[in-house]
Amino acid sequence: MRPRGDPAAAPHVSIILPVHNAERWLHECLRSVLQQDFAGPMELSVFNDASKDQSLRILEEWKAKLEGSGIPVVIGGHESPYPRGVGYSKNQAIAQSSGSYLCFLDSDDVMMPQRVRLQLDAATRHPTSIIGCQVRREPPDSTERYTRWINQLAPEQLLTQVFTSHGPTVVMPTWFCSRAWFSHVGPFDEGGQGVPEDLLLFYNHLRKGGGVVRVDQSLVLYRYHPDAATHSVLETTIWTHRVRFLEERVLPRWAAFTIWNAGRQGRRLYRNLSAGARRKVVAFCDVDENKIRKGFYCYEDSEEAPKPRVPILHFRAARPPFVICVKLDLTGGEFEANLRSLHLQEGRDFLHFS
C-alpha cells in the first residue's frame, strides 16, 4: 500500500458505495478500499439504505480504520421500514461526496489494489466515457458465458453490442467516470425494486454522446448470488427498454432490415416493434430447413388486413442489415462461422439483439 496524499486535501476520487443488508460481504469489500495503491486523496461515500442487519456497525468500525489510514469516510442513510432502492442510494452517496471522479462499488464485490489508480488514468484520458474493466466472477463457475462476454468484447463492440440481453457492455460494479460527466448524464432512476437503473443511465450516457472504455485487467471480483438486486428486474422490463432503444438509435438509419432467426426470439422481436418499424422488416432468415420450407411468417395478431406475411429465407439468400436474435456462443461456433462467411461489418451491416 502506497502512502496517501494529504488527507485534508479535497478528494480526487470518491468511491460510491450503496449498502443494504450487506454484513456478509462488507468486511472484504471495505478491506479492498483500504488496500488501494492509489496515492492521491480519496474518500469513501456510503449510503446505508435501511439495513436491518449489522451493516451500520461494520461501517462505523471500518470508518475508524480507513480514516486512520488517510481515507475520509462519509456515511449517510435512513432507517425507514423499507429500502428506497439502489438508484436512490447511489444518488445520495454521490450527492454527499465531493471527489472529481466517481468510482462505483457494490457492497458484495471486491476491488483489486490497482483499480482506482488504473481507472483514474483511463478516465483522465477519456473524460466523457464510462470506464469499466475486466472482472473475476465469484463463484468461478457461475455465469460463464456472461463473464466471457464481459471480458472478451473487442473495443469497438463496447458500442455495437449495447442492445444485447446482457445489458451495459461494461458492468456497473466496474464503472468509473468524472463527476462532471455524471452530472451531465445522470442521475440514476429512483423507481426502486424492479427498475434497471444502471441500464437506463447507460442508455442516457450513450444518447449524450458518451464513450465506453474498458481497462483490460481484472480489477473487480464480481460476486454472483441469489440476493443480488439485479435479480429483482424482470426480463420483460429489460426487453421493453432494449426494443425501444433499438428503435430509437438504429432503425431510423435503416430503410429495411432482416431479422436473423425465424424462431421464437426473432418473432418476438418482430411483434414487439412499433408498426412503423415492423414495416421495415423485409424478411426473416434462418438455417432451419423446416422454417425456410414454410416460406413465410404470418403475424396473426396484427390488426392490419390482410395480415402481414414476412418471407423466411436461408441466411445466404437474405440481405443485410440484420438484427441478430441468435444467442452467441451456444451453437458450437456454427452460427459465428456462418456470420463470418458473409464478411459483414458489425454496427453497420448487423447488430446483435441476442
Short mmCIF file of N, CA and C in Angstrom, two decimals, residues 160-219:
data_model
loop_
_atom_site.label_atom_id
_atom_site.label_comp_id
_atom_site.label_asym_id
_atom_site.label_seq_id
_atom_site.Cartn_x
_atom_site.Cartn_y
_atom_site.Cartn_z
N THR A 160 -21.12 -1.49 -30.17
CA THR A 160 -22.02 -2.19 -31.08
C THR A 160 -22.88 -3.23 -30.38
N GLN A 161 -22.49 -3.72 -29.21
CA GLN A 161 -23.27 -4.77 -28.55
C GLN A 161 -24.09 -4.26 -27.36
N VAL A 162 -24.45 -2.98 -27.40
CA VAL A 162 -25.21 -2.40 -26.30
C VAL A 162 -26.68 -2.79 -26.33
N PHE A 163 -27.12 -3.50 -27.38
CA PHE A 163 -28.53 -3.89 -27.48
C PHE A 163 -28.78 -5.31 -27.01
N THR A 164 -27.75 -6.04 -26.61
CA THR A 164 -27.92 -7.44 -26.27
C THR A 164 -28.59 -7.60 -24.91
N SER A 165 -29.01 -8.84 -24.63
CA SER A 165 -29.69 -9.12 -23.37
C SER A 165 -28.78 -8.99 -22.17
N HIS A 166 -27.46 -8.92 -22.39
CA HIS A 166 -26.52 -8.84 -21.27
C HIS A 166 -26.55 -7.47 -20.59
N GLY A 167 -27.06 -6.43 -21.27
CA GLY A 167 -27.11 -5.11 -20.66
C GLY A 167 -25.88 -4.27 -20.99
N PRO A 168 -25.51 -3.32 -20.11
CA PRO A 168 -24.34 -2.47 -20.40
C PRO A 168 -23.10 -3.30 -20.71
N THR A 169 -22.34 -2.85 -21.69
CA THR A 169 -21.16 -3.61 -22.11
C THR A 169 -20.00 -3.50 -21.13
N VAL A 170 -20.07 -2.56 -20.21
CA VAL A 170 -19.21 -2.59 -19.02
C VAL A 170 -20.14 -2.63 -17.82
N VAL A 171 -19.95 -3.60 -16.94
CA VAL A 171 -20.93 -3.85 -15.88
C VAL A 171 -20.79 -2.84 -14.75
N MET A 172 -21.91 -2.54 -14.10
CA MET A 172 -21.96 -1.45 -13.13
C MET A 172 -20.91 -1.50 -12.04
N PRO A 173 -20.64 -2.63 -11.42
CA PRO A 173 -19.65 -2.59 -10.32
C PRO A 173 -18.26 -2.18 -10.78
N THR A 174 -18.05 -2.03 -12.10
CA THR A 174 -16.74 -1.60 -12.60
C THR A 174 -16.76 -0.16 -13.08
N TRP A 175 -17.88 0.56 -12.97
CA TRP A 175 -17.97 1.90 -13.56
C TRP A 175 -17.08 2.90 -12.81
N PHE A 176 -16.49 3.78 -13.61
CA PHE A 176 -15.64 4.86 -13.10
C PHE A 176 -15.80 6.00 -14.09
N CYS A 177 -16.08 7.22 -13.60
CA CYS A 177 -16.25 8.35 -14.52
C CYS A 177 -16.03 9.65 -13.78
N SER A 178 -15.95 10.73 -14.53
CA SER A 178 -15.79 12.04 -13.89
C SER A 178 -17.13 12.50 -13.33
N ARG A 179 -17.07 13.24 -12.24
CA ARG A 179 -18.30 13.79 -11.65
C ARG A 179 -18.98 14.73 -12.65
N ALA A 180 -18.19 15.52 -13.37
CA ALA A 180 -18.78 16.46 -14.33
C ALA A 180 -19.60 15.72 -15.38
N TRP A 181 -19.06 14.58 -15.87
CA TRP A 181 -19.79 13.85 -16.90
C TRP A 181 -21.03 13.18 -16.31
N PHE A 182 -20.92 12.62 -15.11
CA PHE A 182 -22.10 12.02 -14.48
C PHE A 182 -23.19 13.08 -14.28
N SER A 183 -22.82 14.27 -13.86
CA SER A 183 -23.81 15.33 -13.66
C SER A 183 -24.49 15.70 -14.96
N HIS A 184 -23.77 15.59 -16.06
CA HIS A 184 -24.33 15.86 -17.38
C HIS A 184 -25.32 14.77 -17.79
N VAL A 185 -25.09 13.54 -17.38
CA VAL A 185 -25.89 12.40 -17.83
C VAL A 185 -26.98 12.03 -16.84
N GLY A 186 -26.63 11.98 -15.55
CA GLY A 186 -27.48 11.41 -14.51
C GLY A 186 -28.63 12.29 -14.12
N PRO A 187 -29.29 11.95 -13.01
CA PRO A 187 -28.96 10.93 -12.02
C PRO A 187 -29.54 9.56 -12.38
N PHE A 188 -29.36 8.59 -11.45
CA PHE A 188 -29.97 7.29 -11.61
C PHE A 188 -31.48 7.39 -11.39
N ASP A 189 -32.21 6.55 -12.09
CA ASP A 189 -33.64 6.43 -11.86
C ASP A 189 -33.87 5.91 -10.43
N GLU A 190 -34.83 6.49 -9.72
CA GLU A 190 -35.07 6.13 -8.33
C GLU A 190 -36.37 5.36 -8.15
N GLY A 191 -36.77 4.64 -9.20
CA GLY A 191 -38.03 3.89 -9.14
C GLY A 191 -38.01 2.73 -8.17
N GLY A 192 -36.82 2.30 -7.76
CA GLY A 192 -36.73 1.23 -6.75
C GLY A 192 -36.70 -0.15 -7.36
N GLN A 193 -37.11 -1.13 -6.57
CA GLN A 193 -37.01 -2.53 -6.96
C GLN A 193 -37.71 -2.77 -8.30
N GLY A 194 -37.03 -3.49 -9.17
CA GLY A 194 -37.60 -3.82 -10.47
C GLY A 194 -37.23 -2.86 -11.58
N VAL A 195 -36.54 -1.76 -11.25
CA VAL A 195 -36.13 -0.78 -12.25
C VAL A 195 -34.66 -1.02 -12.60
N PRO A 196 -34.32 -1.17 -13.88
CA PRO A 196 -32.92 -1.38 -14.27
C PRO A 196 -32.17 -0.04 -14.35
N GLU A 197 -31.89 0.54 -13.19
CA GLU A 197 -31.34 1.90 -13.15
C GLU A 197 -30.00 2.01 -13.86
N ASP A 198 -29.18 0.96 -13.81
CA ASP A 198 -27.88 1.01 -14.48
C ASP A 198 -28.07 1.06 -16.00
N LEU A 199 -28.95 0.22 -16.52
CA LEU A 199 -29.19 0.19 -17.96
C LEU A 199 -29.75 1.52 -18.45
N LEU A 200 -30.68 2.09 -17.70
CA LEU A 200 -31.29 3.35 -18.11
C LEU A 200 -30.26 4.48 -18.13
N LEU A 201 -29.38 4.52 -17.12
CA LEU A 201 -28.35 5.55 -17.13
C LEU A 201 -27.35 5.31 -18.26
N PHE A 202 -27.02 4.05 -18.52
CA PHE A 202 -26.10 3.71 -19.61
C PHE A 202 -26.67 4.18 -20.95
N TYR A 203 -27.95 3.95 -21.18
CA TYR A 203 -28.57 4.42 -22.42
C TYR A 203 -28.54 5.95 -22.50
N ASN A 204 -28.83 6.64 -21.39
CA ASN A 204 -28.76 8.10 -21.39
C ASN A 204 -27.34 8.58 -21.69
N HIS A 205 -26.37 7.89 -21.14
CA HIS A 205 -24.96 8.19 -21.39
C HIS A 205 -24.66 8.10 -22.89
N LEU A 206 -25.13 7.07 -23.56
CA LEU A 206 -24.90 6.92 -24.99
C LEU A 206 -25.66 7.99 -25.78
N ARG A 207 -26.87 8.31 -25.35
CA ARG A 207 -27.65 9.36 -26.02
C ARG A 207 -26.90 10.70 -26.01
N LYS A 208 -26.16 10.96 -24.93
CA LYS A 208 -25.45 12.22 -24.82
C LYS A 208 -24.08 12.18 -25.50
N GLY A 209 -23.78 11.10 -26.20
CA GLY A 209 -22.52 11.00 -26.92
C GLY A 209 -21.37 10.45 -26.11
N GLY A 210 -21.65 9.82 -24.98
CA GLY A 210 -20.59 9.28 -24.14
C GLY A 210 -19.92 8.06 -24.75
N GLY A 211 -18.67 7.85 -24.39
CA GLY A 211 -17.91 6.70 -24.86
C GLY A 211 -17.88 5.60 -23.82
N VAL A 212 -17.37 4.44 -24.22
CA VAL A 212 -17.24 3.29 -23.34
C VAL A 212 -15.83 2.73 -23.49
N VAL A 213 -15.10 2.65 -22.39
CA VAL A 213 -13.70 2.21 -22.39
C VAL A 213 -13.54 1.13 -21.33
N ARG A 214 -12.77 0.10 -21.63
CA ARG A 214 -12.51 -0.96 -20.65
C ARG A 214 -11.02 -1.08 -20.39
N VAL A 215 -10.64 -1.06 -19.12
CA VAL A 215 -9.27 -1.38 -18.74
C VAL A 215 -9.13 -2.89 -18.79
N ASP A 216 -8.22 -3.39 -19.61
CA ASP A 216 -8.14 -4.83 -19.82
C ASP A 216 -7.28 -5.53 -18.78
N GLN A 217 -7.68 -5.31 -17.54
CA GLN A 217 -7.17 -6.07 -16.41
C GLN A 217 -8.36 -6.40 -15.50
N SER A 218 -8.27 -7.52 -14.80
CA SER A 218 -9.32 -7.92 -13.88
C SER A 218 -9.15 -7.12 -12.59
N LEU A 219 -10.00 -6.11 -12.41
CA LEU A 219 -9.86 -5.18 -11.28
C LEU A 219 -10.96 -5.32 -10.24
#
